[in-house]
XYZ file of N, CA and C in Angstrom:
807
model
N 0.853 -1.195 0.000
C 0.000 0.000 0.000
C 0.886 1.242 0.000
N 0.436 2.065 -0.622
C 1.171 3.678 -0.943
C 0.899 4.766 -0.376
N 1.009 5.633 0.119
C 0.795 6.723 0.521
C 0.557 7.421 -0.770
N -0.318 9.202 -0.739
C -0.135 9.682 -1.681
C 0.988 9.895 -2.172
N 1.573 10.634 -1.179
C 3.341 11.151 -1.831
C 4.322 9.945 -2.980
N 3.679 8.602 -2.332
C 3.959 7.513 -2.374
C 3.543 6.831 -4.236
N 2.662 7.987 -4.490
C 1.497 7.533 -5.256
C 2.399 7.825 -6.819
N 2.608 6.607 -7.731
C 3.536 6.961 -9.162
C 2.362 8.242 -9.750
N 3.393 9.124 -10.430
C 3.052 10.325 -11.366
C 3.195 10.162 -12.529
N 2.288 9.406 -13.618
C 2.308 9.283 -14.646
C 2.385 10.192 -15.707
N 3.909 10.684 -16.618
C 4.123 11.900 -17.019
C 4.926 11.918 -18.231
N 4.723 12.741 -19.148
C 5.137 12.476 -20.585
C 6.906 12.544 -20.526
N 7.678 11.717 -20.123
C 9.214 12.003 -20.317
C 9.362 11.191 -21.265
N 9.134 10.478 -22.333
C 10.021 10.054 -23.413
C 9.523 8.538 -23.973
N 8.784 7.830 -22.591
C 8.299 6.680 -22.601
C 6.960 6.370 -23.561
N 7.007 5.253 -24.184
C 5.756 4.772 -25.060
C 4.835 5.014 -24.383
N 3.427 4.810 -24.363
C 2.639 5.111 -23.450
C 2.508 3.204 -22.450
N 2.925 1.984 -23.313
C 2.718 1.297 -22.393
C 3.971 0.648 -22.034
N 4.923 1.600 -21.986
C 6.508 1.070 -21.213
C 6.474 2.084 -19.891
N 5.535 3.239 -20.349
C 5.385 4.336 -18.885
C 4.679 3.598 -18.048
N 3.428 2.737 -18.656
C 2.310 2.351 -17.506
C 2.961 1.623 -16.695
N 4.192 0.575 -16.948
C 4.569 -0.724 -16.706
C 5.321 -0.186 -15.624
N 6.728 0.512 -15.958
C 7.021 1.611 -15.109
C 6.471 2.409 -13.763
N 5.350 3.018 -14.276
C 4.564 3.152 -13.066
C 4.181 1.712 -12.183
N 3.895 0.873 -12.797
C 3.488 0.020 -12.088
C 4.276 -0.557 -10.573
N 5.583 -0.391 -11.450
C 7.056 -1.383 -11.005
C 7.322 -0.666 -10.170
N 7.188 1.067 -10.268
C 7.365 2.483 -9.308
C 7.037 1.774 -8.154
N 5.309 2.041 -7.978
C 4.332 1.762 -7.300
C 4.853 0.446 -6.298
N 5.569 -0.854 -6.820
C 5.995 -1.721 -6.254
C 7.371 -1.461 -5.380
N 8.162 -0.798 -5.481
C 9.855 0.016 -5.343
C 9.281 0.559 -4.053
N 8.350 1.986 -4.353
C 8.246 2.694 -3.193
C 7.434 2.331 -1.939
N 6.667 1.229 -2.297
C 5.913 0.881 -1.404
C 6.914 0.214 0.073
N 7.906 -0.217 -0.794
C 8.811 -0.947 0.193
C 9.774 0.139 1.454
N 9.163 1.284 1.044
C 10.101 2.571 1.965
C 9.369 3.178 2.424
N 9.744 3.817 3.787
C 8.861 4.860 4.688
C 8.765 5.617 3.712
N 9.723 6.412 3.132
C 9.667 7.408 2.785
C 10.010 7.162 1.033
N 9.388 7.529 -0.171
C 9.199 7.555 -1.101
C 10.959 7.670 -1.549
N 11.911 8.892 -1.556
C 13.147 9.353 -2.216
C 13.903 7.794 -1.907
N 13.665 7.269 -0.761
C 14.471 6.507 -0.254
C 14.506 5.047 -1.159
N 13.404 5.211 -2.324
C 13.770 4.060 -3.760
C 14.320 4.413 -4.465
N 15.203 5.952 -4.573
C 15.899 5.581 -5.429
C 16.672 4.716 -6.183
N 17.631 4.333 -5.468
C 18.598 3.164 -5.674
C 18.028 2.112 -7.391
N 16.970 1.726 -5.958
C 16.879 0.597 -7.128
C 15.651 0.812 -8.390
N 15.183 2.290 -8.245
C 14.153 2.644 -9.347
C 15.262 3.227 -10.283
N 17.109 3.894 -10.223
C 17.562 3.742 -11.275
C 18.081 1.969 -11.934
N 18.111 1.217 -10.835
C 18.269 0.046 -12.102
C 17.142 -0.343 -12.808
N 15.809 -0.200 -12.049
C 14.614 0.164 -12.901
C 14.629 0.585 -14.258
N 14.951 1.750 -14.484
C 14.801 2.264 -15.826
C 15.991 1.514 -16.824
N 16.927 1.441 -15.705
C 17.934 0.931 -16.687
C 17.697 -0.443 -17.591
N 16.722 -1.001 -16.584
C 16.520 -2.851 -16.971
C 15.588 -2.403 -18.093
N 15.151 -1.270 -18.690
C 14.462 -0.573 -20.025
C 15.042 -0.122 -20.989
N 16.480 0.803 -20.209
C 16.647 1.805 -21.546
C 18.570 0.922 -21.673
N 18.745 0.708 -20.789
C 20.328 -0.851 -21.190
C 21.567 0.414 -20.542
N 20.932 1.745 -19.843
C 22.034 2.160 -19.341
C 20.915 3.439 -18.573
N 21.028 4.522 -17.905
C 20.685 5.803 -16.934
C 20.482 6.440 -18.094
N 19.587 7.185 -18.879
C 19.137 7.828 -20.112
C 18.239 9.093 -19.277
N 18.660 10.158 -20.111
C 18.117 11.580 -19.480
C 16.387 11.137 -19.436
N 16.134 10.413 -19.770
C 13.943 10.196 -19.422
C 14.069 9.330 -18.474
N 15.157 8.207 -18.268
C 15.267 7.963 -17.357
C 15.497 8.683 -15.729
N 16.373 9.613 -15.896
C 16.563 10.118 -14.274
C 15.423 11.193 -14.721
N 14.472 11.628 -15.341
C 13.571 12.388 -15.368
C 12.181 11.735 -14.923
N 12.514 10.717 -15.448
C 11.434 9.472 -14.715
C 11.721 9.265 -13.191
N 12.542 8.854 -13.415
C 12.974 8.926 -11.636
C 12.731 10.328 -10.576
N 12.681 11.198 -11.182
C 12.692 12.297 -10.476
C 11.019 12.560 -10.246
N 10.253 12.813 -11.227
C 9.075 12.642 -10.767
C 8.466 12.311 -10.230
N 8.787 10.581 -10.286
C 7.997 9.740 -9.131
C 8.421 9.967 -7.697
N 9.439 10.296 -7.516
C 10.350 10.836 -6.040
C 10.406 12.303 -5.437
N 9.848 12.970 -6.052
C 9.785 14.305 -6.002
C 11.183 14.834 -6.042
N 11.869 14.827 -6.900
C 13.396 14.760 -6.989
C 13.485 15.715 -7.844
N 15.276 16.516 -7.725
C 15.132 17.364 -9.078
C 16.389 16.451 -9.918
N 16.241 16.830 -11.249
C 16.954 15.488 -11.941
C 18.287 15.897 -11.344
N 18.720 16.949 -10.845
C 20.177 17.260 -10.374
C 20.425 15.960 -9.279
N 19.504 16.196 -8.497
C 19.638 15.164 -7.428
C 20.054 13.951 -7.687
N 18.977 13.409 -9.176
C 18.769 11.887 -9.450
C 20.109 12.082 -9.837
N 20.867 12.827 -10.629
C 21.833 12.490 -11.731
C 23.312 12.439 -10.623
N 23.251 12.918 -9.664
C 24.305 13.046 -8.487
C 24.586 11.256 -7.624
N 23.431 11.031 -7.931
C 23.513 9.388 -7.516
C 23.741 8.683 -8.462
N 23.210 8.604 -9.786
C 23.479 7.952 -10.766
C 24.600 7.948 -11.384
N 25.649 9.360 -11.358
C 26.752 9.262 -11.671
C 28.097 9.209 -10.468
N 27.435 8.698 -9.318
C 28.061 8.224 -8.107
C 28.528 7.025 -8.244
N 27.800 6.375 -8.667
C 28.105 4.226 -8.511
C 28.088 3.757 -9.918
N 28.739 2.776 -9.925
C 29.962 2.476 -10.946
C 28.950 1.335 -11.760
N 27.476 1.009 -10.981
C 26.311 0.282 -11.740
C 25.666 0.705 -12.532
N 25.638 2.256 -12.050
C 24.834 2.935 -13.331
C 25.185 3.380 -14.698
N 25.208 2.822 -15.573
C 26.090 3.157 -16.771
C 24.972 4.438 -17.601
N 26.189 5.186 -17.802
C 25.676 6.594 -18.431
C 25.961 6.560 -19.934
N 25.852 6.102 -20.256
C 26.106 5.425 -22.138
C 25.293 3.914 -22.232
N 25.247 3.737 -23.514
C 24.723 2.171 -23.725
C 25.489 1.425 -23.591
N 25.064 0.490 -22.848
C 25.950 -0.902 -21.552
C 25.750 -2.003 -23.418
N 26.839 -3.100 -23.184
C 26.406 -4.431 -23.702
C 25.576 -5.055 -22.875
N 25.091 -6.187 -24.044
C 24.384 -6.771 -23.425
C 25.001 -7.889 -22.079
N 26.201 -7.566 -21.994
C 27.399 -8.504 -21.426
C 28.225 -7.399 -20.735
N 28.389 -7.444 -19.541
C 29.604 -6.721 -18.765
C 30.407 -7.746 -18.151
N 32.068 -7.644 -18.865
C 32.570 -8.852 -18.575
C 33.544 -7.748 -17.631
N 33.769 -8.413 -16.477
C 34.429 -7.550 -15.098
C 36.174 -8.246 -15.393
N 37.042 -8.199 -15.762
C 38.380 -8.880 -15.235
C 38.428 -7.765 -13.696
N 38.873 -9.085 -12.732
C 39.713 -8.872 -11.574
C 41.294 -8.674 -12.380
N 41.738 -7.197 -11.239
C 43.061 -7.041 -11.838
C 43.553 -6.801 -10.346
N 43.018 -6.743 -9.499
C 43.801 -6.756 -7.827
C 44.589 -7.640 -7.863
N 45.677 -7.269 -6.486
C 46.687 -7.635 -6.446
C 46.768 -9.655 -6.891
N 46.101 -10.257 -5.946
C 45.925 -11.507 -5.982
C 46.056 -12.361 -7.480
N 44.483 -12.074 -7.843
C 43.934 -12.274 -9.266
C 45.501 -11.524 -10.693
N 45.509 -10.176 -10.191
C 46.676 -9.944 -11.441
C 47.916 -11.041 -11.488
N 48.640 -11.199 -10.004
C 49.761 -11.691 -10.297
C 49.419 -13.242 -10.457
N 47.906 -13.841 -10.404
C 47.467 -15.049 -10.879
C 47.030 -15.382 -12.558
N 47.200 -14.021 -13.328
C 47.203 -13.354 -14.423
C 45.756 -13.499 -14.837
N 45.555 -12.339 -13.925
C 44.153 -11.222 -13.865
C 44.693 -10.510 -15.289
N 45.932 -9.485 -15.051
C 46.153 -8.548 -16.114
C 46.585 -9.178 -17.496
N 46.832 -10.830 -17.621
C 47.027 -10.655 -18.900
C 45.694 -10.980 -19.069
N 44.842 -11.935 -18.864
C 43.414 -11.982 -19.336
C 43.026 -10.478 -20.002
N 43.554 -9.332 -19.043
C 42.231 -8.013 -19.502
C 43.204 -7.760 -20.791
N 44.673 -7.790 -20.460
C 45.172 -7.279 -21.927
C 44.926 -7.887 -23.160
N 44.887 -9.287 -23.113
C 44.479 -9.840 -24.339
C 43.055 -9.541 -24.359
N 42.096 -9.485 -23.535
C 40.619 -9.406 -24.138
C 40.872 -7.708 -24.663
N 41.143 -7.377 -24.182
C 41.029 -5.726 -24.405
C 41.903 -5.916 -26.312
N 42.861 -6.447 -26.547
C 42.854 -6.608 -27.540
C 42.038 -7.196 -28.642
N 41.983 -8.102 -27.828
C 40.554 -9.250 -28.983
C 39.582 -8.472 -28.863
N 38.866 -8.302 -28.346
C 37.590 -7.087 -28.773
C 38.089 -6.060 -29.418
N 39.164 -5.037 -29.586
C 39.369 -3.855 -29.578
C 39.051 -2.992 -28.906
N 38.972 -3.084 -27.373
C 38.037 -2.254 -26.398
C 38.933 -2.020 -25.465
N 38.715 -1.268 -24.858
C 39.268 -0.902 -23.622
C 38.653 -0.872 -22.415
N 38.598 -0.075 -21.306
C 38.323 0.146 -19.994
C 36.442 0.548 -20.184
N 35.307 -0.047 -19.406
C 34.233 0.760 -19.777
C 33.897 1.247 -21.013
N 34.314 0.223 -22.339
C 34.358 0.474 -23.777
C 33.264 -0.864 -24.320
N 32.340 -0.663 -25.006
C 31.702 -1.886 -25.839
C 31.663 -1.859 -27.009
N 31.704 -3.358 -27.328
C 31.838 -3.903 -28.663
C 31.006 -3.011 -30.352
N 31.497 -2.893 -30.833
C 30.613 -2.316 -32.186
C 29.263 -2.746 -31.997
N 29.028 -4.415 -31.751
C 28.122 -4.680 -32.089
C 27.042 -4.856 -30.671
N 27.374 -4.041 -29.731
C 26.625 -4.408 -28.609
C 26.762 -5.506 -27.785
N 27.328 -5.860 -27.542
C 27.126 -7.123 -26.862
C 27.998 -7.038 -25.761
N 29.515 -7.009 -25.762
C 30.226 -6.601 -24.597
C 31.146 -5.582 -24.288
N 30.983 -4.961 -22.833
C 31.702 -4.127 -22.332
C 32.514 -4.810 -21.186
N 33.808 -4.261 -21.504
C 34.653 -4.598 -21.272
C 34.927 -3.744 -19.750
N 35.548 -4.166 -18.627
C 35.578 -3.414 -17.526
C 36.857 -4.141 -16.451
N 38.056 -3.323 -16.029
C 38.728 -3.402 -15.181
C 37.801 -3.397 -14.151
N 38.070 -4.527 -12.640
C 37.564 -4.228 -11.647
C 38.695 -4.321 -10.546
N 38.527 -3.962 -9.312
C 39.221 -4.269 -8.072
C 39.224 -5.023 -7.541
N 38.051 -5.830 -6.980
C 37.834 -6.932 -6.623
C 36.749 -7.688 -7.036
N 36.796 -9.179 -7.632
C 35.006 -10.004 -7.519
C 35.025 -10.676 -6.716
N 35.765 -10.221 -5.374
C 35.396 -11.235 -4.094
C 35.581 -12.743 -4.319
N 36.207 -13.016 -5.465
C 36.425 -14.383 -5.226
C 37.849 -15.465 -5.252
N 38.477 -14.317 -4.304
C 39.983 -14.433 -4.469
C 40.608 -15.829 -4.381
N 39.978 -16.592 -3.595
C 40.062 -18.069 -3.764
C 39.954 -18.856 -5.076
N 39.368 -18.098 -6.001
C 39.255 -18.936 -7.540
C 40.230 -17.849 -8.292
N 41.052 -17.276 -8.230
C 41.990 -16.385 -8.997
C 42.754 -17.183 -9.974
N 42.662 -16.188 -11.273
C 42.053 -15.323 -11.759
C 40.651 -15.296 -11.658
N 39.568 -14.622 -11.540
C 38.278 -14.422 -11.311
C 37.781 -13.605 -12.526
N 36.901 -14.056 -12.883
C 36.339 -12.724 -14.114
C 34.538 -12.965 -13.806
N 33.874 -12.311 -13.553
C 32.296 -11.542 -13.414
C 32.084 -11.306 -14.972
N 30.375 -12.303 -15.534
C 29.684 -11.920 -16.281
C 28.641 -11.515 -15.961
N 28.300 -9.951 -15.938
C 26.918 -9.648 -15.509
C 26.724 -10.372 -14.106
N 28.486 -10.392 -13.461
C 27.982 -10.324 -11.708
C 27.762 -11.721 -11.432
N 28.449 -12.700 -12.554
C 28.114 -13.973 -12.344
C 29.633 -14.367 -12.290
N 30.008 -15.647 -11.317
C 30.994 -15.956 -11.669
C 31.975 -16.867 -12.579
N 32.826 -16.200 -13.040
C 34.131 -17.435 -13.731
C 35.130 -17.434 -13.152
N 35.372 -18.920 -12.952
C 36.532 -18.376 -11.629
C 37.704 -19.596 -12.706
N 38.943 -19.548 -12.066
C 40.447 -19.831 -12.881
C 40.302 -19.909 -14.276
N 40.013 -18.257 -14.516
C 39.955 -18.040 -16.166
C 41.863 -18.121 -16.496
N 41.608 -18.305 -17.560
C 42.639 -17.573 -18.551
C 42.307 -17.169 -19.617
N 43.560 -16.463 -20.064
C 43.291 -15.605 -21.662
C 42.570 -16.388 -22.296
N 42.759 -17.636 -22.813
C 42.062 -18.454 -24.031
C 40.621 -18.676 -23.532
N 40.630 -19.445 -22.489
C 39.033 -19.290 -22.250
C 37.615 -18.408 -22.004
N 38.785 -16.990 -21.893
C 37.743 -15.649 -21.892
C 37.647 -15.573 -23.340
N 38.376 -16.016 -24.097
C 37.998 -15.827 -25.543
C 36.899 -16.251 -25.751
N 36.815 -17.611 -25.476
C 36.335 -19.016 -25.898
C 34.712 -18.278 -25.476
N 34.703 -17.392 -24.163
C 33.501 -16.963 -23.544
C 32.381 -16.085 -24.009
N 33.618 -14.903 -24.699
C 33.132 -13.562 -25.052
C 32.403 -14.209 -26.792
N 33.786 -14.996 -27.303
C 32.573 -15.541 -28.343
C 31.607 -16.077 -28.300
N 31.193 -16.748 -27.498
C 30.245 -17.241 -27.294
C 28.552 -16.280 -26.942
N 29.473 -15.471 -26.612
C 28.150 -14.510 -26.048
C 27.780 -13.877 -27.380
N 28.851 -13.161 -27.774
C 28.323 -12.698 -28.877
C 27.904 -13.213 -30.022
N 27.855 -15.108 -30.020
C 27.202 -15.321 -31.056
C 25.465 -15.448 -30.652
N 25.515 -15.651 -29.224
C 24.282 -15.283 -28.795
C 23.900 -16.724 -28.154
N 24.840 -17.323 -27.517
C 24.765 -18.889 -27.207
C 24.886 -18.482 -25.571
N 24.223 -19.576 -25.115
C 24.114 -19.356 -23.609
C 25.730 -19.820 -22.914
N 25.704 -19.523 -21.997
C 27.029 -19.825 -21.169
C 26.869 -19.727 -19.936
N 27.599 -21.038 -19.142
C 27.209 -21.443 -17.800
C 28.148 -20.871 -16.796
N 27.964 -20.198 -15.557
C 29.050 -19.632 -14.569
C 29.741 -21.329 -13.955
N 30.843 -20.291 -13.076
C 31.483 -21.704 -12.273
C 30.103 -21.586 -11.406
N 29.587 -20.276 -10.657
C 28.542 -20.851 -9.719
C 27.151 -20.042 -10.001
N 26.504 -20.448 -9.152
C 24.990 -20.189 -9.587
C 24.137 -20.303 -10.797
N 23.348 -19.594 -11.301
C 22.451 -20.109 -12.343
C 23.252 -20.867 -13.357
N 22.165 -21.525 -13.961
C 22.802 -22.491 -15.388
C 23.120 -21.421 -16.720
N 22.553 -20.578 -16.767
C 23.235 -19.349 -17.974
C 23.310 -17.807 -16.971
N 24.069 -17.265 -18.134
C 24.434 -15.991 -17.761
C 23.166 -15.277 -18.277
N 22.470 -13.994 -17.331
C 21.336 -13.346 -18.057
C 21.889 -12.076 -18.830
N 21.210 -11.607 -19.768
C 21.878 -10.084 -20.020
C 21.869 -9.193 -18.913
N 22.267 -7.925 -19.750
C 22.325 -6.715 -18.480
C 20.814 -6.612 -18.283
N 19.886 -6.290 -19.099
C 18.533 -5.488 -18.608
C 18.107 -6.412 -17.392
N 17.708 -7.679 -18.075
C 17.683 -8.689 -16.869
C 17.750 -9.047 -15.692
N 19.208 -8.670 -15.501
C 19.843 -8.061 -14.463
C 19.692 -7.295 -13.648
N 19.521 -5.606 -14.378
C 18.993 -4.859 -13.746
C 17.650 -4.736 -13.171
N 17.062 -5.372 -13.924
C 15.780 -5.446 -12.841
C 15.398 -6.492 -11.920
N 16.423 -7.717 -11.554
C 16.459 -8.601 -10.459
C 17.238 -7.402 -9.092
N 18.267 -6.269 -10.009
C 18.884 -5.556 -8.805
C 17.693 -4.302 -8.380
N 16.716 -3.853 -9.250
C 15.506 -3.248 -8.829
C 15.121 -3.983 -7.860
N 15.012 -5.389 -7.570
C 14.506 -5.909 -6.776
C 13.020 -6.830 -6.945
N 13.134 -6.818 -8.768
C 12.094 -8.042 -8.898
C 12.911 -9.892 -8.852
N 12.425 -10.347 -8.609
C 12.706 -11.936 -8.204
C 12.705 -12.111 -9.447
N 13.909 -13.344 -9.834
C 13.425 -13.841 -10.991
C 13.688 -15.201 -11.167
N 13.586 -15.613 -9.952
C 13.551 -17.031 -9.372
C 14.606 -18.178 -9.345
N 15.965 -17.242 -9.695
C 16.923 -18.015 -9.871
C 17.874 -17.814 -8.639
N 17.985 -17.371 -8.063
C 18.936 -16.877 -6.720
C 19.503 -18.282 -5.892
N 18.444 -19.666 -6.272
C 18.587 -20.563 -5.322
C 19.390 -21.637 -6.705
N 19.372 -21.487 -7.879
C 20.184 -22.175 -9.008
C 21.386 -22.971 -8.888
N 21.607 -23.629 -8.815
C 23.009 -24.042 -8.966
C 23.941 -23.869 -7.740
N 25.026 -24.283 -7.690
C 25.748 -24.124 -6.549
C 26.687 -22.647 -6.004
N 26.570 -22.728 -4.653
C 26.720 -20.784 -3.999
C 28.319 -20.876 -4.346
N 28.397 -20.942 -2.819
C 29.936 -21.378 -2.538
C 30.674 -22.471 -2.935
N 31.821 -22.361 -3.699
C 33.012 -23.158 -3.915
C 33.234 -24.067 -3.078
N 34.021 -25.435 -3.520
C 34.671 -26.167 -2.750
C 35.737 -25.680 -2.305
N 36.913 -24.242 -2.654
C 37.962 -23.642 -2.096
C 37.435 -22.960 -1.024
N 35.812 -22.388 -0.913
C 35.571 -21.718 -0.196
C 35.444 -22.249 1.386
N 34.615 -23.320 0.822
C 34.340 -24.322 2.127
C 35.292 -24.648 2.861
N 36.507 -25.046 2.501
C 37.230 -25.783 3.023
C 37.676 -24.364 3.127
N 38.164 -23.550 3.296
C 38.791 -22.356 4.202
C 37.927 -22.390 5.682
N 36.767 -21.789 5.426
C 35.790 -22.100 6.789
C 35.861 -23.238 7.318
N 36.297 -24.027 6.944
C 36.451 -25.631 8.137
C 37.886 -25.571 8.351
N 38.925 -24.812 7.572
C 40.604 -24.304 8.285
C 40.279 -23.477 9.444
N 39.402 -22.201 9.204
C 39.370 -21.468 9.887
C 38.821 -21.854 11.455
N 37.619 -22.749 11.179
C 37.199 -23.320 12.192
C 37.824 -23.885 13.080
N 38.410 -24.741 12.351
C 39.305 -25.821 13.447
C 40.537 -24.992 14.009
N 41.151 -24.055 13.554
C 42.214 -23.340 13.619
C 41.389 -22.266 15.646
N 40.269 -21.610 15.003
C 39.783 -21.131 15.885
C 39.433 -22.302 17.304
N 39.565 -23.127 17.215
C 39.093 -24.568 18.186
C 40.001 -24.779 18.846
N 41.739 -24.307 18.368
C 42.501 -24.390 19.017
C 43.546 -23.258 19.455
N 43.093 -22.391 20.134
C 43.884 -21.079 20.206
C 45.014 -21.325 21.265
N 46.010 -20.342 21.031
C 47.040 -20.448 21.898
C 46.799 -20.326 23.025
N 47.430 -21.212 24.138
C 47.061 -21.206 25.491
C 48.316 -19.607 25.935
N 47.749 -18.944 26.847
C 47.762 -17.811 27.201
C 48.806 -18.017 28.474
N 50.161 -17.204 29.215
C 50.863 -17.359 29.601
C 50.325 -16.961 31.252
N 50.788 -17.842 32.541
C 49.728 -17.609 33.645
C 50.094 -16.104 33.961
N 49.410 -15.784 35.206
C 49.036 -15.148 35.783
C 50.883 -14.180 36.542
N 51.647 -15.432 36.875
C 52.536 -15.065 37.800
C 53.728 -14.909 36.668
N 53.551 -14.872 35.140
C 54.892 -14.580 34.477
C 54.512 -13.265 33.727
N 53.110 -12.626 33.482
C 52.644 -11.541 33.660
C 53.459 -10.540 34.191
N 54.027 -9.721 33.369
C 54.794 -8.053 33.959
C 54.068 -7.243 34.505
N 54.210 -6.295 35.494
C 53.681 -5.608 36.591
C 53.239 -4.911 35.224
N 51.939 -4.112 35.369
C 51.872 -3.270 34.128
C 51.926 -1.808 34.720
N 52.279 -2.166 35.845
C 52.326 -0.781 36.746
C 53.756 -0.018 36.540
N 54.624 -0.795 36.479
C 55.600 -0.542 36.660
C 56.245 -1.002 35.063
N 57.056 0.876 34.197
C 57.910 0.276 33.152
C 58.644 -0.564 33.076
N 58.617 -1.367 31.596
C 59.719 -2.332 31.404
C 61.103 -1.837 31.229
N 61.820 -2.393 31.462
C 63.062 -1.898 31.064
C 63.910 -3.039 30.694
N 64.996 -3.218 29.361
C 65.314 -3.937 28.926
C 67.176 -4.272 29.661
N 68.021 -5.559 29.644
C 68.952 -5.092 29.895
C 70.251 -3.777 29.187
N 70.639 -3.596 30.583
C 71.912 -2.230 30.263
C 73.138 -2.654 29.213
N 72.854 -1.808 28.110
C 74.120 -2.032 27.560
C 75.022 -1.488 27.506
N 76.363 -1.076 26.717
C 77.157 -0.253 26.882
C 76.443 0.928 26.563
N 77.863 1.860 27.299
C 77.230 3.303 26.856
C 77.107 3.511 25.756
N 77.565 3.205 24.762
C 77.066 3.510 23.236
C 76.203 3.468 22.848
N 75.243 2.459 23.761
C 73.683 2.034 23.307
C 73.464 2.784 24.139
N 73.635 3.748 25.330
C 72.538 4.023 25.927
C 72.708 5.944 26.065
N 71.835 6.413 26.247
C 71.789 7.972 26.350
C 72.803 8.228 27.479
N 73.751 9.380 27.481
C 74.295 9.509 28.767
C 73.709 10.795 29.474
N 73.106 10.278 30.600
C 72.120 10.967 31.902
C 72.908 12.595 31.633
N 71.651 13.301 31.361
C 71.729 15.195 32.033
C 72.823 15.193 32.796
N 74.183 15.503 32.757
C 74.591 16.994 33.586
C 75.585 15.645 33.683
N 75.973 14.787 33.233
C 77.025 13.504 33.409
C 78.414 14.150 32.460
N 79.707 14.679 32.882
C 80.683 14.713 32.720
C 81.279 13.748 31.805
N 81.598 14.238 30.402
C 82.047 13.508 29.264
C 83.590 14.544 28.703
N 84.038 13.285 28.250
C 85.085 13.841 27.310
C 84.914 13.921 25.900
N 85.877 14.871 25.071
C 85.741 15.053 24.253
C 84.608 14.761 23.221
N 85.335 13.212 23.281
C 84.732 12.377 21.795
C 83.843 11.225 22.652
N 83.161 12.200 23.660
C 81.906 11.603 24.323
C 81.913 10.458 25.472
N 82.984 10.279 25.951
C 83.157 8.929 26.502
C 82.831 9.798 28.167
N 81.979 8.867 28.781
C 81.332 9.126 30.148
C 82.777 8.770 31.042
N 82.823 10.354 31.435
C 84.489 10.444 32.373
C 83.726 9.552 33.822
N 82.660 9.513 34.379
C 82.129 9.344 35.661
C 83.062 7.927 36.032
């Protein structure tokens, strides 16, 4: 249920008349989930995006309406986070990990050769739509390094040849399976509107966590099961009282205020 404020504003920004209704509809579903109406933003820009394949000026104009927003506002968030693409996205955002881990597991040659084989670069897509190419920092899945993210899905111990083997594949328009979760990769729009926050019933697909993963948490476990036993009570240093290490020669040590030296420093006392 909606409040008025709450209530979608159906309004001529750019939309067909039944991609606006749908829109409104999806609005109507977004804001309902917040006290307060502004507070959908977030996921009413992957909203539009899962429409227009990237943040399009009817888009944050759309957004702004239904939120009582001025598009300055919308466009200050949208060109904040690194999800919202402000140009037309492929239908494929292939992420190489180039952090430390993943690069020297050859993260960076994967991106250099794909970046060649496409002809693309950093946040660059294909002529023909299909993939954008993207340096990342981390895909959290440092245990499968090299790591490469399709549309946020994982491939984990890529190399150069098999990101080939991948990107063609996409672009001939053939499905392709992650190391985990769902059985294909979805496009971007797709995407974006499971990150709006519609279900699209795949979240429970295929397998989460790795077998590298698991078995860290049962290291960690057992590791935690046996912690170092702690030294008693009576070999404990006064904490009252500074430590002081043994005296060494004077060379190692400061010679005391107002102490009588010769020349070339040597303590006459």
């Amino acid at each position: 249920m909606t409040t008025d404020a709450q209530t979608p504003k159906p309004r001529a920004v750019g939309y067909e008349p039944e991609t606006l209704e749908q829109l409104c509809t999806d609005a109507a579903t977004i804001m309902g989930r917040y006290p307060n109406a502004r507070s959908a933003l977030l996921p009413m820009l992957h909203l539009v995006q899962s429409v227009d394949g990237y943040v399009t000026r009817r888009g944050i104009q759309f957004c702004a309406d239904q939120l009582d927003l001025t598009a300055a506002e919308v466009s200050a968030v949208a060109t904040f986070y690194t999800q919202y693409k402000r140009r037309p996205n492929g239908d494929y955002t292939v992420g190489v990990c180039t952090n430390t881990l993943c690069a020297v597991m050859g993260g960076d040659a994967i991106y250099e050769e794909l970046s060649t084989y496409l002809g693309i670069g950093h946040d660059e897509t294909t002529d023909d739509g299909k993939i954008t190419l993207e340096r990342v920092e981390c895909n959290a899945g440092c245990d499968y390094a090299p790591v490469v993210m399709v549309n946020w899905e994982f491939f984990d111990n890529q190399t150069p040849d098999s990101m080939k083997k991948i990107v063609d594949e996409l672009r001939l328009g053939n499905d392709v399976t992650p190391s985990r979760g769902p059985t294909k990769v979805c496009d971007f729009k797709h995407v974006s509107r499971v990150l709006a926050g519609f279900n699209d019933g795949l979240a429970d697909q295929g397998p989460g966590a790795g077998d590298a993963s698991i078995q860290g948490t049962r290291i960690a476990k057992h590791s935690s099961d046996h912690t170092t036993k702690q030294p008693s009570a009576t070999t404990t240093p006064d904490a009252s009282e500074p430590h002081t290490g043994d005296k060494g020669s004077s060379a190692e040590r400061p010679t005391p205020q107002g102490t009588p030296t010769s020349d070339d420093g040597k303590d006459l006392t």
